[in-house]
Short mmCIF file of C-alpha atoms in Angstrom, two decimals:
data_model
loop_
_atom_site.label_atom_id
_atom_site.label_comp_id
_atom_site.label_asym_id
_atom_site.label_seq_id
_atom_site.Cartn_x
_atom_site.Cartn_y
_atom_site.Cartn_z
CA UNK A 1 55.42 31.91 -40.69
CA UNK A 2 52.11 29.85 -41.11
CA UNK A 3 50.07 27.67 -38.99
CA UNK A 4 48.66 24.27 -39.55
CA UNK A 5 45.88 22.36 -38.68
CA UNK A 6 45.43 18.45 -38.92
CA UNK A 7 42.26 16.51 -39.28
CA UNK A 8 43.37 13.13 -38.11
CA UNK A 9 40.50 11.80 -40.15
CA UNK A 10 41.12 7.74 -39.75
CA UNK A 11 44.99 7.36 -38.66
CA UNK A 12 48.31 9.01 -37.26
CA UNK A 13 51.56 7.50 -38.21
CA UNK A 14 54.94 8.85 -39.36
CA UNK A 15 54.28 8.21 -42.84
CA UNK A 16 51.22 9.57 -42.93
CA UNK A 17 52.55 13.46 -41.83
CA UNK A 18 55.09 13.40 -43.80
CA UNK A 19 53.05 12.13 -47.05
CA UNK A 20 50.27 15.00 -46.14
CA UNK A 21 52.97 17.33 -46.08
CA UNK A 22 54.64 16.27 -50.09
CA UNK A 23 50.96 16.65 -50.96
CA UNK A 24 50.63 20.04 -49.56
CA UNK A 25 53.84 21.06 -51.77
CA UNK A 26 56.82 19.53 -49.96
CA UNK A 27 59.24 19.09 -52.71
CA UNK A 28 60.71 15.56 -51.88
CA UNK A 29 64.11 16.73 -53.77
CA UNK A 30 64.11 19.17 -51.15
CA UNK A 31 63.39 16.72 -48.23
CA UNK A 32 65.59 13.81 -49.50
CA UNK A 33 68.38 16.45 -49.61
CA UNK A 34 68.40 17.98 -46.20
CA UNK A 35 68.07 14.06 -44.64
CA UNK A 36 71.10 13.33 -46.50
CA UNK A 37 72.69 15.72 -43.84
CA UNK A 38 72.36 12.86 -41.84
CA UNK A 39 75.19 10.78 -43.15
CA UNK A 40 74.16 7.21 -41.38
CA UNK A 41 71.49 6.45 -43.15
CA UNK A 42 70.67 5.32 -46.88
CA UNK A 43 67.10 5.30 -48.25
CA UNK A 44 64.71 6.19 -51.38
CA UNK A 45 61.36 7.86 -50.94
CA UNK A 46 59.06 6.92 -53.91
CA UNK A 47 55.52 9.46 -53.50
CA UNK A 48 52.62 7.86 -54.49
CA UNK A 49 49.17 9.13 -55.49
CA UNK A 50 46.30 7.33 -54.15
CA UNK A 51 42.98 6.58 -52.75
CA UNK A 52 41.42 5.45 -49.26
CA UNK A 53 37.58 5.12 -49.31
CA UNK A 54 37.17 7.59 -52.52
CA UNK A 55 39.25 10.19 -50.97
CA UNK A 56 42.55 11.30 -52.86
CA UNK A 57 45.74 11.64 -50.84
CA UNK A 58 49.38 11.11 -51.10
CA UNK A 59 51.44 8.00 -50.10
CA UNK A 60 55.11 7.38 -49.52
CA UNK A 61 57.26 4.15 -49.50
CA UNK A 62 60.26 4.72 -47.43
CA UNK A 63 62.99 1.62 -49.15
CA UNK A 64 65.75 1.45 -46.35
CA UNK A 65 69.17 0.55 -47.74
CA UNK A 66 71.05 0.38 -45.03
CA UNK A 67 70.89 -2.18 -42.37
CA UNK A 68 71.64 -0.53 -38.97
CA UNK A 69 69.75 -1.38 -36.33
CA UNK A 70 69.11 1.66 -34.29
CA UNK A 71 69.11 2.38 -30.41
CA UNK A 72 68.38 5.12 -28.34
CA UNK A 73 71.88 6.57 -28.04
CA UNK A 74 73.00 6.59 -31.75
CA UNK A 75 69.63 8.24 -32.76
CA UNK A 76 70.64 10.96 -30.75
CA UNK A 77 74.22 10.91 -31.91
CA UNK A 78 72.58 10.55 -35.52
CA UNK A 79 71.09 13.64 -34.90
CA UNK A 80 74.00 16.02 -33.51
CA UNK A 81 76.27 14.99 -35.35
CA UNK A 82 74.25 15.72 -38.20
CA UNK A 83 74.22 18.98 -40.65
CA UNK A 84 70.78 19.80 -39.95
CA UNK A 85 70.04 23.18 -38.82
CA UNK A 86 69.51 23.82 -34.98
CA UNK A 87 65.77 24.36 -34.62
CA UNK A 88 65.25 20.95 -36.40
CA UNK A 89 67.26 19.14 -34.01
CA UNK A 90 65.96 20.65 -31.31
CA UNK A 91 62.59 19.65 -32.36
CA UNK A 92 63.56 15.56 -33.03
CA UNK A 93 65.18 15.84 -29.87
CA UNK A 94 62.38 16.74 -28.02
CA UNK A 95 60.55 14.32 -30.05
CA UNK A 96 62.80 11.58 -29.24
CA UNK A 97 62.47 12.43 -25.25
CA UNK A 98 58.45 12.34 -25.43
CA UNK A 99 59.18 8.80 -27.27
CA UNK A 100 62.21 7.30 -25.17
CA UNK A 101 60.47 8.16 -22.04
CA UNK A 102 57.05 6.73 -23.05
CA UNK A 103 58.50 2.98 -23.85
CA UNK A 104 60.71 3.38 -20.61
CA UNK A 105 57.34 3.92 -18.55
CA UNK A 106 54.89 1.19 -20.51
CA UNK A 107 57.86 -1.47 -20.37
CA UNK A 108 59.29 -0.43 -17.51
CA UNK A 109 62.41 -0.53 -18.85
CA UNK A 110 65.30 2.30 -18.71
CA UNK A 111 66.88 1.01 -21.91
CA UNK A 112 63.38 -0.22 -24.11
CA UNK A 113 64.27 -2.05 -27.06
CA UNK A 114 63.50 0.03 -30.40
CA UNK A 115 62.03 -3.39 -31.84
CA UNK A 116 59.97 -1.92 -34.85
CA UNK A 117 61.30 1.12 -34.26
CA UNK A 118 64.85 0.19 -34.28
CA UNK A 119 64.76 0.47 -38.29
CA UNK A 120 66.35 3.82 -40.44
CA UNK A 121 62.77 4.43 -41.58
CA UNK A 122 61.84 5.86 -38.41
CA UNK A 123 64.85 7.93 -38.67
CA UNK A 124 63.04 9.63 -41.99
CA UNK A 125 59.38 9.97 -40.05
CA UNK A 126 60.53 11.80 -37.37
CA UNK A 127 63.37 13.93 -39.15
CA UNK A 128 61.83 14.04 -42.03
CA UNK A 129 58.15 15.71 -40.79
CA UNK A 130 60.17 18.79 -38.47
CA UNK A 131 62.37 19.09 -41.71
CA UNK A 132 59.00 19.44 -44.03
CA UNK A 133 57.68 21.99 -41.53
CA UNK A 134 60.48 24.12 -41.56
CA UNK A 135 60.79 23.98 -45.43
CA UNK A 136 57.20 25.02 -45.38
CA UNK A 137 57.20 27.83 -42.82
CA UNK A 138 54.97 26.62 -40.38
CA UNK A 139 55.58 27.72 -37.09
CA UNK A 140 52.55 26.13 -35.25
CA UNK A 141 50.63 23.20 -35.63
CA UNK A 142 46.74 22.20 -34.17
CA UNK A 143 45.18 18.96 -33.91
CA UNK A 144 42.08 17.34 -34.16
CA UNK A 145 41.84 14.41 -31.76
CA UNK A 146 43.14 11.23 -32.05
CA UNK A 147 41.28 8.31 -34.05
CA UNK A 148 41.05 5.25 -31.77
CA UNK A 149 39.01 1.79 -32.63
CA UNK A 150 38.15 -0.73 -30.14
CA UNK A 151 39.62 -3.96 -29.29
CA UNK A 152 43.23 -5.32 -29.36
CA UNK A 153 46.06 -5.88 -31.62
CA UNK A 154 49.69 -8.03 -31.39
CA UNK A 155 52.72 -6.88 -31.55
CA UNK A 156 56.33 -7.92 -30.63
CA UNK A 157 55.21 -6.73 -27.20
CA UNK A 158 52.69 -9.26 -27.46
CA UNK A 159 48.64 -8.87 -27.24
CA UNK A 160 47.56 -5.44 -26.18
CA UNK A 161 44.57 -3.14 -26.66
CA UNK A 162 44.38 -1.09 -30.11
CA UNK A 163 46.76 1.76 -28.55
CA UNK A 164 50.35 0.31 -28.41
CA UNK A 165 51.44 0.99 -24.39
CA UNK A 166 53.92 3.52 -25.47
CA UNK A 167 51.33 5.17 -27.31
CA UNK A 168 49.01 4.74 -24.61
CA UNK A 169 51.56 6.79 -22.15
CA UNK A 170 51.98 9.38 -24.46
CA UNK A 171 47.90 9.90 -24.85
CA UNK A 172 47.72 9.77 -21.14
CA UNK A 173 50.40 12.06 -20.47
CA UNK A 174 49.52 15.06 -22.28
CA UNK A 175 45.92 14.02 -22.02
CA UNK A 176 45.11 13.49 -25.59
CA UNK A 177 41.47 13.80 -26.70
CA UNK A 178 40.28 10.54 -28.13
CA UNK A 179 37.38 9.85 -30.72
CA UNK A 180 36.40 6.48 -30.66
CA UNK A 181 35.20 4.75 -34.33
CA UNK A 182 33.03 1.75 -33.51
CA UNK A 183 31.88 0.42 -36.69
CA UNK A 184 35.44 -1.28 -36.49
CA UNK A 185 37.56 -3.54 -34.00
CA UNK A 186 41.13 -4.95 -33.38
CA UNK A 187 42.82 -2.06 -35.35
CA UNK A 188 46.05 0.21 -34.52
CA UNK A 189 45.44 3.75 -35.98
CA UNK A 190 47.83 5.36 -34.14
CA UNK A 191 51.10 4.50 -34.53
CA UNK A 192 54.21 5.48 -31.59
CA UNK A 193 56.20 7.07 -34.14
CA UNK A 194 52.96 9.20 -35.59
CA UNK A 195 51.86 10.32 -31.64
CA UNK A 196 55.42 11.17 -30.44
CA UNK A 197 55.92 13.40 -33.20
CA UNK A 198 52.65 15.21 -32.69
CA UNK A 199 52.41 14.68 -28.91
CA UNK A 200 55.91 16.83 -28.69
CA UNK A 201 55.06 19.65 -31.09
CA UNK A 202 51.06 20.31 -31.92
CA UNK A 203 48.03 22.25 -29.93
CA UNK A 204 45.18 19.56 -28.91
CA UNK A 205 42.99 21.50 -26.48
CA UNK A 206 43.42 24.86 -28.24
CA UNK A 207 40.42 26.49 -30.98
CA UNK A 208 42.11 28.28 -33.96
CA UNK A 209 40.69 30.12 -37.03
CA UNK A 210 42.75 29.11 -40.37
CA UNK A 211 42.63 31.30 -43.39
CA UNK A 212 43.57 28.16 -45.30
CA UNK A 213 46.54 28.62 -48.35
CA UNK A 214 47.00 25.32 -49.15
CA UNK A 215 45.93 21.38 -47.87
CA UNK A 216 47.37 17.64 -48.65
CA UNK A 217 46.30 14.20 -47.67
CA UNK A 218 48.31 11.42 -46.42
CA UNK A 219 47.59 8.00 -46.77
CA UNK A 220 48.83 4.87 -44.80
CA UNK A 221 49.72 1.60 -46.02
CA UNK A 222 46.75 -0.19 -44.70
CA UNK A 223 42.98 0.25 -45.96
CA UNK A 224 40.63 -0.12 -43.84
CA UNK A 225 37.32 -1.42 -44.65
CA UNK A 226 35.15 1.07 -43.04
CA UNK A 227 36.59 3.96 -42.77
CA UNK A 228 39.16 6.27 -44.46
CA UNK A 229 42.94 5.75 -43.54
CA UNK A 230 43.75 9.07 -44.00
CA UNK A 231 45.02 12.76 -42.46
CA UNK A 232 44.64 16.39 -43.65
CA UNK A 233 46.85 18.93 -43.21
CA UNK A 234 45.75 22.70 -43.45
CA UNK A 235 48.18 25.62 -43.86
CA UNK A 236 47.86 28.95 -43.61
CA UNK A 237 47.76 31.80 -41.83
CA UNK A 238 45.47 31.81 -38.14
CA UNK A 239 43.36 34.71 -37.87
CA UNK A 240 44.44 37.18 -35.02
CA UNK A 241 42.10 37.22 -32.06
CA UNK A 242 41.21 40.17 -29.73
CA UNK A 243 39.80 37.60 -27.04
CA UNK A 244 41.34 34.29 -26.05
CA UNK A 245 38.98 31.42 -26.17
CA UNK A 246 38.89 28.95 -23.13
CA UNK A 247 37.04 25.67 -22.17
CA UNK A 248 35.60 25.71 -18.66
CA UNK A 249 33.80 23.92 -16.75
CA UNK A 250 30.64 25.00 -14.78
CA UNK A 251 29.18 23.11 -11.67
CA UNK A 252 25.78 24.34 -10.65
CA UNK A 253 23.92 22.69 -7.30
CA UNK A 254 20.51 24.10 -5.97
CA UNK A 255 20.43 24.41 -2.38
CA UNK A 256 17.70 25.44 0.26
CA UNK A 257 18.52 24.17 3.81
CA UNK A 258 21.98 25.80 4.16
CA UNK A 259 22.22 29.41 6.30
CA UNK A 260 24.07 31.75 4.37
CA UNK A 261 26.71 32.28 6.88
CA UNK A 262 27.26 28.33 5.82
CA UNK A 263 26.78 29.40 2.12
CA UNK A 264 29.28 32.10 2.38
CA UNK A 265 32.06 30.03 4.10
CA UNK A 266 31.81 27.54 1.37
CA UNK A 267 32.80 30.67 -1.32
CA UNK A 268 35.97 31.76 0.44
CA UNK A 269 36.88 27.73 0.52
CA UNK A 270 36.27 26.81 -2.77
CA UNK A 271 38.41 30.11 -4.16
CA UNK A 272 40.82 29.33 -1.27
CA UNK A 273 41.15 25.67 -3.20
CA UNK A 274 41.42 26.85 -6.87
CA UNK A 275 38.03 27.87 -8.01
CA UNK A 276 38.00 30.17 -11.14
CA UNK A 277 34.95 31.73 -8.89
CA UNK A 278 32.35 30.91 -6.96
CA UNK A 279 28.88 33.02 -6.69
CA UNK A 280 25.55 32.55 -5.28
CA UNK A 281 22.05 33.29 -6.71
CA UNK A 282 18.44 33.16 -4.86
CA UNK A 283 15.51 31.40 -6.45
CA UNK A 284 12.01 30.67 -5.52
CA UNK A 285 12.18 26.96 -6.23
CA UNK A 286 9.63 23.93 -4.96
CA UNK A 287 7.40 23.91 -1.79
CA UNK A 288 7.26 27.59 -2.15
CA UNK A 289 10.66 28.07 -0.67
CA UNK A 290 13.48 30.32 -1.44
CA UNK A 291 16.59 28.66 -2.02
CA UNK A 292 20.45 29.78 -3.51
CA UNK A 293 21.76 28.66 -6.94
CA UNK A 294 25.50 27.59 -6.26
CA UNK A 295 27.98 27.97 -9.15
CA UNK A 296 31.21 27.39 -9.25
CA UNK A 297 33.28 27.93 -12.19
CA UNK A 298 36.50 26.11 -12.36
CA UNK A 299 39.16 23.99 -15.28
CA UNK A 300 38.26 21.38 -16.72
CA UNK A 301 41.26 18.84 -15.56
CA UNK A 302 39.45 20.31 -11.49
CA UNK A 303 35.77 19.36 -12.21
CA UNK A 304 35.89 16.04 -10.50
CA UNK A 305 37.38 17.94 -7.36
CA UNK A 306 35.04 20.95 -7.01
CA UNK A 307 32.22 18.51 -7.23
CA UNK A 308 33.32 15.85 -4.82
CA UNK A 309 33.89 19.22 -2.60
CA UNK A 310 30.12 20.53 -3.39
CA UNK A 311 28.61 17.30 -2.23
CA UNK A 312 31.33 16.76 0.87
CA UNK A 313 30.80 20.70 1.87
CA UNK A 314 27.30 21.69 1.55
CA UNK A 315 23.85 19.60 1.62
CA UNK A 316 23.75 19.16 -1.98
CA UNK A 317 22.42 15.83 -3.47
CA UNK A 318 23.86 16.29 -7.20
CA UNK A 319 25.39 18.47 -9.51
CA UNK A 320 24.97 19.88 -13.31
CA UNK A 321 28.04 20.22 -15.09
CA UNK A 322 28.75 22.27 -17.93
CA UNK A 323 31.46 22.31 -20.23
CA UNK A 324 31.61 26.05 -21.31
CA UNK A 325 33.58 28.32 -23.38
CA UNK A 326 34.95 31.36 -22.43
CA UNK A 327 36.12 34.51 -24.11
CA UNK A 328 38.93 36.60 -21.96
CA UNK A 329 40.85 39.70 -22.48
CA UNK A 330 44.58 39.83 -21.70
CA UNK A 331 45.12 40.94 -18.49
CA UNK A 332 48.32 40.90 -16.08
CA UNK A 333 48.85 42.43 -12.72
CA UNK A 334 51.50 44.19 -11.59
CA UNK A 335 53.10 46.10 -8.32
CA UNK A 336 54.12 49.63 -8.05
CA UNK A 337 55.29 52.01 -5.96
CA UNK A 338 52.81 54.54 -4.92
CA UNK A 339 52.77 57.43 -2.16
CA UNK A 340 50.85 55.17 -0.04
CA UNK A 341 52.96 51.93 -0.50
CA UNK A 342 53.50 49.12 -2.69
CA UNK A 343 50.18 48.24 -4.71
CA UNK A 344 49.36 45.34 -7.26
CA UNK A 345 47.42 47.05 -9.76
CA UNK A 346 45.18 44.72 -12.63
CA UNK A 347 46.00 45.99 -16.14
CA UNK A 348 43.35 45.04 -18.93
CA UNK A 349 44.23 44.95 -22.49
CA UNK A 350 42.31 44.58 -25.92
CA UNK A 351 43.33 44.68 -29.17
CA UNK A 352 46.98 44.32 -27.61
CA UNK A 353 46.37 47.46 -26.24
CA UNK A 354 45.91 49.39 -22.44
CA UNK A 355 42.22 49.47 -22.14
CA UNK A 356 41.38 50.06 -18.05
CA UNK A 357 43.60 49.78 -15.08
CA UNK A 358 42.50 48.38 -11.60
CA UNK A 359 43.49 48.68 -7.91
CA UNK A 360 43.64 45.03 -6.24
CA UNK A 361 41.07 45.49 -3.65
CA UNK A 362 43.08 43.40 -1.06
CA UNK A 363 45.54 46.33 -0.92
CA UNK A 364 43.14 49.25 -1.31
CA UNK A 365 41.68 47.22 2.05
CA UNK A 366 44.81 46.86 3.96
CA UNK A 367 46.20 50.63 2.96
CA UNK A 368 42.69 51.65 4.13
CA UNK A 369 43.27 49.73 7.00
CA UNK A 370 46.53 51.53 7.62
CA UNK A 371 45.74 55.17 7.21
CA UNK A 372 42.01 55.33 7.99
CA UNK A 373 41.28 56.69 4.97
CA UNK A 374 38.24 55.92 2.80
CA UNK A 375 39.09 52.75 0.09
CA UNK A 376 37.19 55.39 -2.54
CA UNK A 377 39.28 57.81 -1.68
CA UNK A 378 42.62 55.88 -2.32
CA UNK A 379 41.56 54.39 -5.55
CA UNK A 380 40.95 57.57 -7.14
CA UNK A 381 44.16 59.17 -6.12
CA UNK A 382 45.88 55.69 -6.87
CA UNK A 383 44.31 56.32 -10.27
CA UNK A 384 45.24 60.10 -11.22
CA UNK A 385 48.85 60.38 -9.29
CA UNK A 386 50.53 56.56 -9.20
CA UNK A 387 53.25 55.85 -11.49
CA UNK A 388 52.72 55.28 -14.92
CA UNK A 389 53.50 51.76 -16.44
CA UNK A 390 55.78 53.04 -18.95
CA UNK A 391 58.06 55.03 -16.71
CA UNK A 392 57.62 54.28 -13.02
CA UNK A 393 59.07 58.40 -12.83
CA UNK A 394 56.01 59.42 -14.12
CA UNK A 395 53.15 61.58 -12.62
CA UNK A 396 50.28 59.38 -14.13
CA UNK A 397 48.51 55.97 -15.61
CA UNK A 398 47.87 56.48 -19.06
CA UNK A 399 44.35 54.97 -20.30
CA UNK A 400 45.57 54.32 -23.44
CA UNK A 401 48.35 53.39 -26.34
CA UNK A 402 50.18 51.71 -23.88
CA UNK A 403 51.12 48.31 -25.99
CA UNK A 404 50.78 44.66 -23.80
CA UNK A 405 54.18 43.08 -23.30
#
């Protein structure tokens, strides 16, 4: 299976997947024969080659022949009832949910009104991208983020700003990363249809490496006057990484009219409260006095906490933030029964395989506590005589070709 990234370059709709997807090598025979497994509907996809701003990319009209007006239960009825294999359903299902539930909470509405949605065009978007994918082989799709213009727009809904309020759910919901194009105004780029389908299925916050096979470009309907109306899709196969790549955050505070007994409290809180880690280093800072650097290391969607805490717990004035990556091995902990009692016991892999193993100090401590016995001591005989984590009968931890679950 392959992997995908898209560059939502100027604009996300339904159309515009599925027409990056026919130009990446989608055969539309192929597509317009597994959405005739869904018997309801009656359509003609014509693929068009064009241009938006100078840059080449694929188009599709969608003609609807039919004249159903869709709501929410016979889409999913649509759907089951359909021949179309089980991991596409499954898929527009889910799709469906992200999209049902979003109108429900911008209109406050348990049964919204499809209203330009409500058409069998929609029907060929959402089925018709999850049936591409599968024809394609791709397994697991990244994203840029989304293209956004200010201003407002009007729709059956009536006036609203430039992200339709279901879209505007779904963004807020999985917290979407916006860019923001201001060279325009009082423009949708993002379409419900286009958002659901990625919002339910594709990576935003996630870096990936992409050995790229093969690329298309869909085009919407509209062009825009300054700037591209346009998405890329690359496929191929993501490089394998021996360290997992993370975005952090990083609060640093200098401080140097707090005791350390003050100081100290303040790191068992913060880790108490969810900080990644919290450490302390001395300086010799202004009027010749020695003062601690504070840092605190935490996830992004916690900065605003940790600092409110920094300023409402210590004498700090202000705070530098940093948003950092980080590179991390695999690790998981486990518990096993030693001589000496249950012990959790940190297991660090690379390369998918065993590389160290590691007591948790908190029960070397209490086991320490318990017999008397030095906490050196009972790591190193934890180490050569516990149970091994292939065969909890064995006599010893092995330090090495032991694969990661």
């Amino acid at each position: 299976m392959s992997n995908a990234y898209l560059n939502l370059i100027g604009g996300l709709s339904g159309d515009m997947l599925l027409s990056s997807l026919i130009d990446a090598g989608l055969d539309p025979k192929k597509l317009s024969k597994e959405l005739n497994k869904i018997s309801e509907i009656d359509f003609e996809i014509s693929v068009n080659k064009t241009e938006r701003q100078n840059l080449k990319a694929t188009h599709i009209d969608v003609v609807v022949n039919d004249s159903i007006k869709w709501t929410w239960p016979k889409l999913y009825k649509a759907v089951e009832s359909s021949k179309l294999n089980e991991i596409v359903k499954e898929r527009v299902n889910n799709c469906f949910d992200l999209l049902k539930s979003a109108e429900q909470e911008a209109h406050d509405d348990k049964n919204p009104h499809l209203h330009e949605l409500g058409t069998s065009d929609t029907l060929v978007d959402i089925c018709g991208f999850f049936i591409g994918i599968e024809i394609l082989g791709i397994d697991k799709i990244y994203s840029s983020p989304i293209p956004v213009v200010p201003g407002f727009i009007k729709t059956s809904h009536g006036i609203h700003e430039t992200l339709a309020p279901a879209t505007k759910k779904i963004v807020e919901k999985l917290k979407v990363p916006v860019r923001y194009i201001n060279n325009s105004s009082n423009i949708e780029t993002i379409t419900p249809t286009g958002m659901s389908i990625i919002g339910s299925f594709a990576y935003f916050n996630d870096s990936v490496i992409i050995n790229t096979i093969t690329k298309g470009s869909g085009a919407g309907t509209k062009n825009f006057k300054n700037f591209p109306n346009i998405l890329s899709i690359n496929i191929g196969e993501s490089r394998e990484k021996s360290l997992n790549q993370e975005i952090k955050c990083m609060l640093e505070t200098n401080i140097d009219d707090m005791t350390p007994e003050h100081l100290g409290r303040f790191i068992d809180y913060s880790i108490s409260m969810g900080a990644l880690d919290t450490w302390i280093t001395p300086y010799y800072g202004k009027k010749n006095r020695l003062g601690h650097k504070l840092s605190l290391l935490c996830n992004e969607s916690d900065s605003e906490k940790f600092s409110n805490l920094i300023i409402d717990q210590t004498s700090s004035l202000g705070i530098r933030l940093f948003r950092i990556e980080r590179l991390v091995a695999d690790r998981e902990i486990r518990t096993f029964n030693s001589t000496m009692g249950k012990i959790k016991i940190k297991l660090k892999f690379h390369n998918n395989e065993l590389h160290s193993v590691k007591p948790e100090f908190e029960d070397l401590n209490r086991i320490s506590n318990e017999t008397g016995r030095s906490i050196i001591s009972i790591n190193n005989c934890l180490l050569y005589t516990s149970p091994s984590p292939r065969d909890q009968r064995g006599s010893g931890m092995p330090a090495c070709g032991w694969k990661k679950k």
